[in-house]
XYZ file of C-alpha atoms in Angstrom:
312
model
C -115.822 -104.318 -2.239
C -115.086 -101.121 -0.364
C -115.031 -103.240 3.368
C -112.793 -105.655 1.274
C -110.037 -102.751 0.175
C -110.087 -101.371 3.867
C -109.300 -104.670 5.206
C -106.527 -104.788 2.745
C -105.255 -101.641 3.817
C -105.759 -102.038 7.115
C -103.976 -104.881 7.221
C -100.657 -103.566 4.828
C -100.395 -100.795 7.514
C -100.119 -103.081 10.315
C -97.937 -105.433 8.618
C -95.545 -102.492 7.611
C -95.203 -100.169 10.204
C -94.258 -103.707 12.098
C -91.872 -104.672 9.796
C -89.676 -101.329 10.003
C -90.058 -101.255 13.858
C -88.276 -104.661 14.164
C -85.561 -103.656 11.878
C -84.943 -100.283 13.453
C -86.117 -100.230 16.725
C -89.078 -98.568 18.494
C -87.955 -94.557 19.271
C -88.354 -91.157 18.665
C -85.983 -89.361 16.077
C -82.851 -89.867 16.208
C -79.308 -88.082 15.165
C -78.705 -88.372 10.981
C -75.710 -89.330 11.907
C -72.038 -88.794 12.830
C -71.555 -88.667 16.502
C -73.467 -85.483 17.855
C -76.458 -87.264 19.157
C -74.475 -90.084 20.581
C -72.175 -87.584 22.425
C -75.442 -85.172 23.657
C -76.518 -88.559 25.344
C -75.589 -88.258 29.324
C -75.523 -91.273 31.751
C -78.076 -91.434 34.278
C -76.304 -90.565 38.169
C -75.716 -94.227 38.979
C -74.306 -95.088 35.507
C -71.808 -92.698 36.343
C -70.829 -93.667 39.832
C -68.044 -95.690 40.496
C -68.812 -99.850 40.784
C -65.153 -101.388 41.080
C -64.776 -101.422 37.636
C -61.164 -100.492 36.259
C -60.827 -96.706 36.571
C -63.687 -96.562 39.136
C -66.302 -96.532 35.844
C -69.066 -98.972 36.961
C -70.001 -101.834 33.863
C -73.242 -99.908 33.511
C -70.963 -96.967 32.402
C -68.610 -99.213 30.745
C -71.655 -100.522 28.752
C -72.877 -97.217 27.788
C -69.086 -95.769 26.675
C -69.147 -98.660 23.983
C -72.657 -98.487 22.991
C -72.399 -94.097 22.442
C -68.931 -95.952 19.994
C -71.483 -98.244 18.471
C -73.609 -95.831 17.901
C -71.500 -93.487 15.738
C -69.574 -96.375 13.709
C -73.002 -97.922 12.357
C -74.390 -94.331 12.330
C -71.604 -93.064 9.652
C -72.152 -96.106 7.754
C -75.217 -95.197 6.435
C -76.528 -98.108 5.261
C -76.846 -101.840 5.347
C -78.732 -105.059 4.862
C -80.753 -106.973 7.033
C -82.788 -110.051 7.529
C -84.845 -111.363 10.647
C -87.927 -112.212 11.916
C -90.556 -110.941 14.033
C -93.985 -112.098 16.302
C -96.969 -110.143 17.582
C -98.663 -112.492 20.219
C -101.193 -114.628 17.895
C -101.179 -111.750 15.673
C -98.685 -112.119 13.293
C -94.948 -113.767 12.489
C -92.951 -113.232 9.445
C -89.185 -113.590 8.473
C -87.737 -110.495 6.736
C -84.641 -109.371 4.241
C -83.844 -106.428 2.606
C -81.387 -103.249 2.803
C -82.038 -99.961 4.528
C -80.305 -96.582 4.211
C -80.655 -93.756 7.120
C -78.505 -91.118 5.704
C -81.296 -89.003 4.602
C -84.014 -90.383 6.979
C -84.725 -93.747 6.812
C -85.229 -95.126 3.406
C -85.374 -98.803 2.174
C -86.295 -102.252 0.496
C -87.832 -105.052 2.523
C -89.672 -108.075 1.642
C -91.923 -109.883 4.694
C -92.406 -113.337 3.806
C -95.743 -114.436 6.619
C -95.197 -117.481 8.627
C -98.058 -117.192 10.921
C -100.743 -115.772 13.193
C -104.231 -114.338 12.522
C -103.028 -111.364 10.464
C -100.078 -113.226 9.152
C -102.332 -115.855 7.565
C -104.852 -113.608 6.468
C -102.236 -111.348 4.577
C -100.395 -114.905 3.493
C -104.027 -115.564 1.745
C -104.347 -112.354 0.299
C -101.054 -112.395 -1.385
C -102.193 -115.876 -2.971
C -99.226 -117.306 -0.376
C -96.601 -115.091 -1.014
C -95.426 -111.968 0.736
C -95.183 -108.263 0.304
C -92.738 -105.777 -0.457
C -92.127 -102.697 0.908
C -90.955 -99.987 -0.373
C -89.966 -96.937 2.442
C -89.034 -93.027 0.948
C -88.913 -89.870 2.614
C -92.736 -89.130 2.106
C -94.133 -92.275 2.384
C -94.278 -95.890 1.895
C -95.536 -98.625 -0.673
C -96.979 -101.987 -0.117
C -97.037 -104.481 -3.156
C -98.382 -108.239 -2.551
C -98.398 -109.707 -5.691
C -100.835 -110.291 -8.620
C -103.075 -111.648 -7.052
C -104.201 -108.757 -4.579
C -103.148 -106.452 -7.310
C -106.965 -108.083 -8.728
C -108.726 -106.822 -5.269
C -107.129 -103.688 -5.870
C -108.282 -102.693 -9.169
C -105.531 -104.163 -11.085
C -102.601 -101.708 -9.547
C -99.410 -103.493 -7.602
C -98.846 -100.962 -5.365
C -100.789 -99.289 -2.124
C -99.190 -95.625 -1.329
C -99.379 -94.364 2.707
C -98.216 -90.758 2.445
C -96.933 -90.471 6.025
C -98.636 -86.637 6.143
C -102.054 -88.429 5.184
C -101.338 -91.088 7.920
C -100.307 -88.731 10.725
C -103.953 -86.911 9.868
C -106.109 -90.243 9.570
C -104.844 -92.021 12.510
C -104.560 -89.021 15.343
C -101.594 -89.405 17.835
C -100.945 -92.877 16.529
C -100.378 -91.794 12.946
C -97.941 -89.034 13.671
C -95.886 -91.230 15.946
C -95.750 -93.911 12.978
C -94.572 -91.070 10.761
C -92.064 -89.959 12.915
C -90.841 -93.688 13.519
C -90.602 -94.210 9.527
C -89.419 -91.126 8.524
C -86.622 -90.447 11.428
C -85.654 -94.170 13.252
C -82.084 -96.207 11.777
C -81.329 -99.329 13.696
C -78.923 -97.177 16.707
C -82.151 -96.256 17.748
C -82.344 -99.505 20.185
C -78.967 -98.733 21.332
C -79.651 -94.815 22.060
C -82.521 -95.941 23.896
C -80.730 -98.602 26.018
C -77.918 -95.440 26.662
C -80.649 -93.109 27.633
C -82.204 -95.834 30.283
C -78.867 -96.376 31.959
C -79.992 -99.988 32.543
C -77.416 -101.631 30.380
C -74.424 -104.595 30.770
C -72.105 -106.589 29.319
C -73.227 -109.976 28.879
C -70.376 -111.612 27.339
C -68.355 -112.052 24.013
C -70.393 -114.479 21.378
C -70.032 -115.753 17.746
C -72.705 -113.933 15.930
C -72.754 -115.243 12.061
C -69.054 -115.854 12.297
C -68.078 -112.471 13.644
C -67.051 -111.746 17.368
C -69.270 -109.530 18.708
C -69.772 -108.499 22.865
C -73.570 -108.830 23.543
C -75.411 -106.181 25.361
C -78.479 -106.062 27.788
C -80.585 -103.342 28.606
C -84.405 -102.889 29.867
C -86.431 -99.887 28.431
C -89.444 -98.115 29.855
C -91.530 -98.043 26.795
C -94.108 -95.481 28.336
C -91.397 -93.374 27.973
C -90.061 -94.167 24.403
C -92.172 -91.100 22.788
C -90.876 -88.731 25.048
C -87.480 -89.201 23.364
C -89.060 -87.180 20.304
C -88.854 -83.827 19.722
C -91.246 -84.119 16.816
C -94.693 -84.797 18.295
C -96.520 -82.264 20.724
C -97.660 -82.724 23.767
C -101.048 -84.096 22.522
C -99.874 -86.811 20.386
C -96.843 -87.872 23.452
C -100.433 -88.778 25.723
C -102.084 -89.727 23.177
C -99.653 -92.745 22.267
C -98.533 -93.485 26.096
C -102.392 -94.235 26.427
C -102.327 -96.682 23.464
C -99.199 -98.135 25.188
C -100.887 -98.268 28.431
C -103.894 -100.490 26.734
C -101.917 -102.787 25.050
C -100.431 -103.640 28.417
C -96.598 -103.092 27.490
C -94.586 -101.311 30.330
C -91.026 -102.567 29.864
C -88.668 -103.773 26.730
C -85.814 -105.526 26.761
C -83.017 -104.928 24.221
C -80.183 -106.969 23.325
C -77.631 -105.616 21.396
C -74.635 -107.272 19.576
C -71.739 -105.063 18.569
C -68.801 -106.592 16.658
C -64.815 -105.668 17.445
C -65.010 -102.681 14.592
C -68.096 -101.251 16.633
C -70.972 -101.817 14.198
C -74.176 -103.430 15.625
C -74.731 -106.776 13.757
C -77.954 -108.168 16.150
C -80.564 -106.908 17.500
C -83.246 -108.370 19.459
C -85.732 -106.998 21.359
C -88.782 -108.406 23.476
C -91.911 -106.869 25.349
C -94.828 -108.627 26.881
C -98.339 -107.030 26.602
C -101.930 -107.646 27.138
C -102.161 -109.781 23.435
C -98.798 -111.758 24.291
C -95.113 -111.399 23.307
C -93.885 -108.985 20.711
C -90.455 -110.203 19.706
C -88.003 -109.263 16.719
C -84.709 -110.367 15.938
C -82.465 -108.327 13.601
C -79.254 -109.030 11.790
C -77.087 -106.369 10.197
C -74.634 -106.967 7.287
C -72.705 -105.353 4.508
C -72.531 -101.980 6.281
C -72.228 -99.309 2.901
C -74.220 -101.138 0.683
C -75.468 -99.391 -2.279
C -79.593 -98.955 -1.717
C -81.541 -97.484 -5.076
C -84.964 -96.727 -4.557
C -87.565 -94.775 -6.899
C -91.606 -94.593 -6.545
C -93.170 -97.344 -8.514
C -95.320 -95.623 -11.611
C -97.865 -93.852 -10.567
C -100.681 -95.941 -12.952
C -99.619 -98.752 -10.892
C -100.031 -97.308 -7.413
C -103.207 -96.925 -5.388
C -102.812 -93.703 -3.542
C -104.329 -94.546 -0.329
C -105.181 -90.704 0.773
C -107.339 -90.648 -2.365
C -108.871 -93.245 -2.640
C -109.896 -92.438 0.767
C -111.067 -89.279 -0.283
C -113.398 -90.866 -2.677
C -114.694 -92.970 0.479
C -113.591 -96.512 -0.505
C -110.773 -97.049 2.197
């Protein structure tokens, strides 16, 4: 029973910390908000040199001037909903919807419906075919799946992951997830691509019925932790070694941004050693009204605990 809960938890970590990655963006912390992070961002030398462009700003520096706009718009919004879907190699796939709210960290609701891959089934079977729910606050998340794992569970709904508890269980790995869920909104992507310098204008496009100018950029992802000013020197070499055995050097990001400046697409895409990881992100209803509370406490299994007491 005890190898049975692990897997379960093992597997509702996974699926999570995936699920908020695709909707923000992998990254360090970024600004709450407002445009002082955006502003601190400088363009690498040759973003800055002149390339014929109007003005003598080259269309890398072009790019980046409406991306740092982009940036603050969708920042000051605060909130929004989404819906997409996501792959891990053979791993996992799943199609997501929810809302999400970053002006106090990153907070929100999202339910991950599975539609495939060795994880994804398995955690399709657990949840009797259904999906799970997650539940993101400031200290930690909760994963619910539905009666039916609620029964391998002990008869509770809900699985807390206090991100303090993570960040000491899982070593470097843990505190980067914390930092991701507890710091990241979706600009992330788009203060990453700014930082890079490798960015362009690919075009105007219908997205959803809204004009939006798409956006291409290629990230070094062995340097994404380095972008954090929240994990030490230890966990920073810590996670670039996880990165380097999973085989992932480069991401690209594409980035939609509509004629009022708010991002309303994401999609990003990185090849490693287990295949393609892929997510696809659409934002809507920027200032939507996001209410979130703990579920009750005698229907939550606190994972920390019940780790303590040696059954995770």
């Amino acid at each position: 029973m005890a190898a049975k809960k692990s897997a379960v938890r093992v597997a509702a970590v996974a699926a999570v910390a995936l699920a908020l990655t695709s909707v923000t963006g992998c990254g360090g912390k970024s600004g709450g908000g407002g445009s002082s992070a955006a502003e601190g961002t400088q363009a690498p030398q040759g973003a800055r040199e002149g390339g014929g462009a109007p003005g003598g700003e080259s269309p890398a520096a072009m790019a980046i001037s409406a991306l740092r706009k982009a940036v603050d718009a969708t920042d000051g919004k605060h909130s929004a909903k989404v819906d997409g879907s996501m792959a891990m190699g053979d791993m996992m796939s799943a199609d997501l919807k929810g809302a999400f709210d970053w002006s106090q960290g990153m907070q929100g609701d999202v339910t991950m419906n599975y539609t495939g891959g060795q994880m994804g089934d398995l955690l399709k079977e657990m949840a009797g075919g259904g999906g799970m729910r997650a539940l993101y606050l400031r200290d930690a998340y909760y994963a619910s799946m539905g009666d039916e794992m609620s029964a391998k569970i002990g008869g509770k709904h809900w699985i807390k992951y206090d991100y303090d508890w993570m960040a000491q269980k899982m070593g470097p790995s843990g505190a980067y997830m914390k930092d991701q869920m507890q710091n990241n909104n979706p600009t992330r992507s788009a203060r990453l691509v700014i930082e890079s310098g490798d960015v362009r204008a690919a075009g105007t496009e219908d997205v959803r019925g809204v004009k939006a100018t798409h956006y291409t950029g290629t990230v070094d992802v062995t340097k994404i932790a380095e972008k954090s000013s929240t994990l030490g020197k230890d966990a920073v070499d810590g996670l670039k070694r996880q990165l380097g055995r999973q085989g992932a050097t480069t991401e690209q990001i594409d980035l939609w941004v509509s004629e009022d400046n708010l991002l309303i697409k994401k999609v990003e895409r990185a090849q490693g050693s287990r295949g393609a990881v892929n997510s696809t992100v659409y934002y809507s209803d920027f200032g939507t009204s996001v209410t979130l509370s703990a579920p009750p406490a005698s229907d939550t299994l606190d994972a920390a605990r019940s780790a303590g007491a040696g059954a995770a």
